[in-house]
GROMACS .gro file of C-alpha atoms in nm:
model
  262
    1UNK     CA    1   1.205   1.140   1.717
    2UNK     CA    2   1.429   1.070   1.422
    3UNK     CA    3   1.309   0.765   1.234
    4UNK     CA    4   1.591   0.515   1.195
    5UNK     CA    5   1.624   0.388   0.838
    6UNK     CA    6   1.976   0.243   0.852
    7UNK     CA    7   1.850  -0.105   0.772
    8UNK     CA    8   1.601  -0.049   0.488
    9UNK     CA    9   1.494  -0.411   0.470
   10UNK     CA   10   1.401  -0.414   0.837
   11UNK     CA   11   1.253  -0.064   0.823
   12UNK     CA   12   1.024  -0.155   0.532
   13UNK     CA   13   0.825  -0.400   0.743
   14UNK     CA   14   0.856  -0.229   1.082
   15UNK     CA   15   0.531  -0.067   1.199
   16UNK     CA   16   0.543   0.308   1.243
   17UNK     CA   17   0.631   0.412   1.599
   18UNK     CA   18   0.319   0.484   1.800
   19UNK     CA   19   0.234   0.853   1.809
   20UNK     CA   20   0.458   0.938   1.513
   21UNK     CA   21   0.333   1.006   1.160
   22UNK     CA   22   0.587   0.886   0.906
   23UNK     CA   23   0.577   1.143   0.626
   24UNK     CA   24   0.683   1.027   0.282
   25UNK     CA   25   0.672   1.127  -0.081
   26UNK     CA   26   0.620   0.916  -0.391
   27UNK     CA   27   0.760   1.026  -0.725
   28UNK     CA   28   0.654   0.862  -1.049
   29UNK     CA   29   0.913   0.836  -1.325
   30UNK     CA   30   0.762   0.793  -1.670
   31UNK     CA   31   1.076   0.869  -1.867
   32UNK     CA   32   1.235   0.613  -2.097
   33UNK     CA   33   1.120   0.367  -2.358
   34UNK     CA   34   0.846   0.180  -2.178
   35UNK     CA   35   0.811   0.394  -1.869
   36UNK     CA   36   0.484   0.538  -1.998
   37UNK     CA   37   0.328   0.197  -1.950
   38UNK     CA   38   0.560   0.081  -1.674
   39UNK     CA   39   0.665   0.380  -1.467
   40UNK     CA   40   0.893   0.337  -1.169
   41UNK     CA   41   0.768   0.468  -0.837
   42UNK     CA   42   1.012   0.588  -0.572
   43UNK     CA   43   0.927   0.627  -0.205
   44UNK     CA   44   1.130   0.872   0.003
   45UNK     CA   45   1.108   0.962   0.368
   46UNK     CA   46   1.077   1.337   0.417
   47UNK     CA   47   1.319   1.486   0.666
   48UNK     CA   48   1.322   1.844   0.791
   49UNK     CA   49   1.474   2.115   0.567
   50UNK     CA   50   1.349   1.937   0.256
   51UNK     CA   51   1.593   1.648   0.283
   52UNK     CA   52   1.474   1.314   0.152
   53UNK     CA   53   1.585   0.960   0.230
   54UNK     CA   54   1.524   0.682  -0.024
   55UNK     CA   55   1.313   0.396   0.115
   56UNK     CA   56   1.159   0.182  -0.160
   57UNK     CA   57   1.112   0.156  -0.534
   58UNK     CA   58   0.829  -0.023  -0.714
   59UNK     CA   59   0.768  -0.117  -1.073
   60UNK     CA   60   0.508  -0.318  -1.259
   61UNK     CA   61   0.638  -0.639  -1.414
   62UNK     CA   62   0.595  -0.688  -1.785
   63UNK     CA   63   0.441  -1.002  -1.935
   64UNK     CA   64   0.239  -1.069  -1.623
   65UNK     CA   65  -0.124  -1.175  -1.668
   66UNK     CA   66  -0.233  -0.964  -1.374
   67UNK     CA   67  -0.084  -0.646  -1.235
   68UNK     CA   68   0.225  -0.747  -1.047
   69UNK     CA   69   0.457  -0.492  -0.886
   70UNK     CA   70   0.799  -0.574  -0.749
   71UNK     CA   71   0.912  -0.364  -0.453
   72UNK     CA   72   1.281  -0.320  -0.381
   73UNK     CA   73   1.512  -0.141  -0.139
   74UNK     CA   74   1.749  -0.067  -0.430
   75UNK     CA   75   1.627   0.201  -0.674
   76UNK     CA   76   1.835   0.045  -0.953
   77UNK     CA   77   1.758  -0.324  -0.900
   78UNK     CA   78   1.392  -0.410  -0.942
   79UNK     CA   79   1.435  -0.779  -1.018
   80UNK     CA   80   1.259  -1.070  -0.852
   81UNK     CA   81   1.582  -1.258  -0.792
   82UNK     CA   82   1.779  -0.963  -0.662
   83UNK     CA   83   1.907  -0.926  -0.309
   84UNK     CA   84   1.702  -0.610  -0.270
   85UNK     CA   85   1.358  -0.761  -0.337
   86UNK     CA   86   1.144  -0.699  -0.026
   87UNK     CA   87   0.790  -0.757  -0.144
   88UNK     CA   88   0.533  -0.753  -0.416
   89UNK     CA   89   0.181  -0.643  -0.491
   90UNK     CA   90  -0.041  -0.857  -0.709
   91UNK     CA   91  -0.393  -0.798  -0.838
   92UNK     CA   92  -0.671  -1.031  -0.939
   93UNK     CA   93  -0.770  -1.050  -1.306
   94UNK     CA   94  -1.028  -0.776  -1.265
   95UNK     CA   95  -0.781  -0.535  -1.109
   96UNK     CA   96  -1.016  -0.477  -0.815
   97UNK     CA   97  -0.847  -0.683  -0.543
   98UNK     CA   98  -0.479  -0.675  -0.450
   99UNK     CA   99  -0.256  -0.868  -0.213
  100UNK     CA  100   0.075  -0.751  -0.068
  101UNK     CA  101   0.342  -1.013   0.007
  102UNK     CA  102   0.683  -0.995   0.168
  103UNK     CA  103   0.981  -1.163  -0.001
  104UNK     CA  104   0.911  -1.513   0.132
  105UNK     CA  105   0.841  -1.823  -0.074
  106UNK     CA  106   0.511  -1.888  -0.253
  107UNK     CA  107   0.358  -2.200  -0.088
  108UNK     CA  108   0.244  -2.324  -0.433
  109UNK     CA  109   0.606  -2.335  -0.547
  110UNK     CA  110   0.747  -2.540  -0.261
  111UNK     CA  111   0.719  -2.885  -0.116
  112UNK     CA  112   0.520  -2.907   0.204
  113UNK     CA  113   0.823  -3.005   0.412
  114UNK     CA  114   0.964  -2.652   0.411
  115UNK     CA  115   0.958  -2.474   0.743
  116UNK     CA  116   0.674  -2.226   0.773
  117UNK     CA  117   0.920  -1.947   0.850
  118UNK     CA  118   1.031  -1.911   0.488
  119UNK     CA  119   0.679  -1.906   0.347
  120UNK     CA  120   0.577  -1.560   0.238
  121UNK     CA  121   0.369  -1.342   0.466
  122UNK     CA  122   0.064  -1.157   0.346
  123UNK     CA  123   0.101  -0.801   0.467
  124UNK     CA  124  -0.218  -0.647   0.326
  125UNK     CA  125  -0.514  -0.699   0.100
  126UNK     CA  126  -0.688  -0.411  -0.077
  127UNK     CA  127  -1.036  -0.426  -0.231
  128UNK     CA  128  -1.188  -0.159  -0.452
  129UNK     CA  129  -1.562  -0.142  -0.499
  130UNK     CA  130  -1.746   0.058  -0.758
  131UNK     CA  131  -1.975   0.294  -0.578
  132UNK     CA  132  -2.348   0.322  -0.613
  133UNK     CA  133  -2.314   0.655  -0.790
  134UNK     CA  134  -2.159   0.481  -1.086
  135UNK     CA  135  -1.829   0.636  -1.184
  136UNK     CA  136  -1.877   0.989  -1.057
  137UNK     CA  137  -1.842   0.964  -0.683
  138UNK     CA  138  -1.563   0.863  -0.451
  139UNK     CA  139  -1.456   0.501  -0.471
  140UNK     CA  140  -1.465   0.263  -0.178
  141UNK     CA  141  -1.154   0.091  -0.053
  142UNK     CA  142  -1.127  -0.179   0.210
  143UNK     CA  143  -0.781  -0.257   0.343
  144UNK     CA  144  -0.719  -0.570   0.547
  145UNK     CA  145  -0.392  -0.598   0.738
  146UNK     CA  146  -0.265  -0.848   0.996
  147UNK     CA  147  -0.344  -0.751   1.353
  148UNK     CA  148  -0.094  -0.673   1.629
  149UNK     CA  149  -0.017  -0.888   1.932
  150UNK     CA  150   0.018  -0.772   2.292
  151UNK     CA  151   0.382  -0.679   2.228
  152UNK     CA  152   0.279  -0.453   1.939
  153UNK     CA  153   0.428  -0.692   1.687
  154UNK     CA  154   0.249  -0.785   1.366
  155UNK     CA  155   0.072  -1.120   1.368
  156UNK     CA  156   0.237  -1.342   1.109
  157UNK     CA  157  -0.007  -1.455   0.839
  158UNK     CA  158   0.150  -1.711   0.605
  159UNK     CA  159  -0.130  -1.880   0.408
  160UNK     CA  160  -0.061  -2.228   0.271
  161UNK     CA  161  -0.374  -2.226   0.052
  162UNK     CA  162  -0.648  -2.000  -0.083
  163UNK     CA  163  -0.867  -2.042   0.227
  164UNK     CA  164  -0.612  -1.891   0.464
  165UNK     CA  165  -0.546  -1.570   0.271
  166UNK     CA  166  -0.635  -1.226   0.403
  167UNK     CA  167  -0.896  -1.186   0.128
  168UNK     CA  168  -1.057  -1.520   0.210
  169UNK     CA  169  -1.063  -1.443   0.582
  170UNK     CA  170  -1.222  -1.106   0.513
  171UNK     CA  171  -1.480  -1.245   0.271
  172UNK     CA  172  -1.571  -1.521   0.519
  173UNK     CA  173  -1.598  -1.264   0.798
  174UNK     CA  174  -1.321  -1.447   0.983
  175UNK     CA  175  -1.156  -1.130   1.107
  176UNK     CA  176  -0.977  -1.272   1.409
  177UNK     CA  177  -0.618  -1.138   1.418
  178UNK     CA  178  -0.677  -0.906   1.123
  179UNK     CA  179  -0.763  -0.536   1.111
  180UNK     CA  180  -1.017  -0.406   0.863
  181UNK     CA  181  -0.970  -0.046   0.748
  182UNK     CA  182  -1.165   0.170   0.506
  183UNK     CA  183  -1.115   0.491   0.317
  184UNK     CA  184  -1.273   0.791   0.480
  185UNK     CA  185  -1.576   0.908   0.286
  186UNK     CA  186  -1.506   1.249   0.134
  187UNK     CA  187  -1.751   1.529   0.198
  188UNK     CA  188  -1.920   1.718  -0.086
  189UNK     CA  189  -1.800   2.076  -0.107
  190UNK     CA  190  -2.036   2.321  -0.278
  191UNK     CA  191  -1.765   2.582  -0.341
  192UNK     CA  192  -1.541   2.352  -0.539
  193UNK     CA  193  -1.822   2.123  -0.660
  194UNK     CA  194  -1.616   1.821  -0.563
  195UNK     CA  195  -1.566   1.562  -0.291
  196UNK     CA  196  -1.296   1.668  -0.048
  197UNK     CA  197  -1.099   1.543   0.250
  198UNK     CA  198  -0.894   1.750   0.493
  199UNK     CA  199  -0.528   1.662   0.441
  200UNK     CA  200  -0.403   1.947   0.661
  201UNK     CA  201  -0.187   2.096   0.390
  202UNK     CA  202  -0.020   1.770   0.288
  203UNK     CA  203  -0.213   1.746  -0.038
  204UNK     CA  204  -0.249   2.037  -0.276
  205UNK     CA  205  -0.414   1.899  -0.588
  206UNK     CA  206  -0.762   1.752  -0.621
  207UNK     CA  207  -0.756   1.399  -0.756
  208UNK     CA  208  -0.981   1.094  -0.736
  209UNK     CA  209  -0.668   0.910  -0.625
  210UNK     CA  210  -0.641   1.107  -0.298
  211UNK     CA  211  -0.752   0.901   0.000
  212UNK     CA  212  -0.733   0.856   0.375
  213UNK     CA  213  -0.749   0.516   0.545
  214UNK     CA  214  -0.917   0.487   0.884
  215UNK     CA  215  -1.061   0.231   1.124
  216UNK     CA  216  -1.437   0.258   1.168
  217UNK     CA  217  -1.396   0.274   1.548
  218UNK     CA  218  -1.182   0.586   1.533
  219UNK     CA  219  -1.245   0.786   1.214
  220UNK     CA  220  -1.023   1.072   1.329
  221UNK     CA  221  -0.712   0.856   1.348
  222UNK     CA  222  -0.566   0.853   0.999
  223UNK     CA  223  -0.378   0.525   0.956
  224UNK     CA  224  -0.258   0.632   0.612
  225UNK     CA  225  -0.317   0.915   0.369
  226UNK     CA  226  -0.213   0.962   0.010
  227UNK     CA  227  -0.261   1.249  -0.231
  228UNK     CA  228  -0.125   1.444  -0.521
  229UNK     CA  229   0.094   1.751  -0.487
  230UNK     CA  230   0.224   1.775  -0.847
  231UNK     CA  231   0.185   1.594  -1.178
  232UNK     CA  232   0.405   1.302  -1.074
  233UNK     CA  233   0.455   1.372  -0.704
  234UNK     CA  234   0.237   1.242  -0.422
  235UNK     CA  235   0.258   1.254  -0.044
  236UNK     CA  236   0.209   0.936   0.153
  237UNK     CA  237   0.189   0.946   0.531
  238UNK     CA  238   0.128   0.650   0.756
  239UNK     CA  239   0.086   0.575   1.125
  240UNK     CA  240   0.096   0.276   1.358
  241UNK     CA  241   0.025  -0.011   1.296
  242UNK     CA  242   0.115   0.031   0.930
  243UNK     CA  243   0.464  -0.013   0.786
  244UNK     CA  244   0.629   0.146   0.482
  245UNK     CA  245   0.589  -0.162   0.263
  246UNK     CA  246   0.217  -0.189   0.338
  247UNK     CA  247   0.153   0.180   0.278
  248UNK     CA  248   0.362   0.198  -0.041
  249UNK     CA  249   0.191  -0.110  -0.186
  250UNK     CA  250  -0.154   0.032  -0.104
  251UNK     CA  251  -0.053   0.352  -0.287
  252UNK     CA  252   0.069   0.147  -0.587
  253UNK     CA  253  -0.263  -0.037  -0.595
  254UNK     CA  254  -0.445   0.292  -0.616
  255UNK     CA  255  -0.240   0.394  -0.920
  256UNK     CA  256  -0.327   0.065  -1.080
  257UNK     CA  257  -0.684  -0.007  -0.976
  258UNK     CA  258  -0.916  -0.046  -1.272
  259UNK     CA  259  -1.168   0.154  -1.073
  260UNK     CA  260  -0.919   0.433  -1.021
  261UNK     CA  261  -1.013   0.624  -1.333
  262UNK     CA  262  -1.347   0.738  -1.200
   0.00000   0.00000   0.00000
């Protein structure tokens, strides 16, 4: 089935159709004055015959105390106030935990009388843990996303304070209406002397940044996978119940994570 991307804003938050893997590609652009430090990342949908359709662009904000990426449906307008702003990814001070928001309003910046519907949704939280092997082995990722209701629609999670956030719910083991995912543990390969995952041809270069996200109940169902195919080109594929904005932000977090240099 052809994936409809006519309305990018709507597409960005729409879960992948069930039974369809949405295959995408991320390119990293480091050209320009400050792009070395602040590259722009572009997400494209891969179509047959090598055609690509632009979906999202992301770039780290300057002068931000923590890592803060703006995500836009316009490759040329990556501003917070722009019409094209669809979401953001923000890390904690350590660079080990990240939260993905849509373009709604920060509850700290509003008066309480505002309707809940304009408060921002949390779409994902990503936690990186150093592994017991120190810095040599594969890193551990936990990804927490809102659950789905009976109509296969995403449960709306709009925290008004720190206790209602995805990270807080996960840390307090309050996992009602959220889904907890993990990266699949790579297997040691004696031939290559490295940890490997089977990407079925979608990933061609070994990198500590390559990962697959699964649910513990069904380790063969890959909710998302990400990996390098060239110096600044990566494939990113995702499945139901994930959406493009969630998957792209998770990929951005992996570029940024302080534990990513293992």
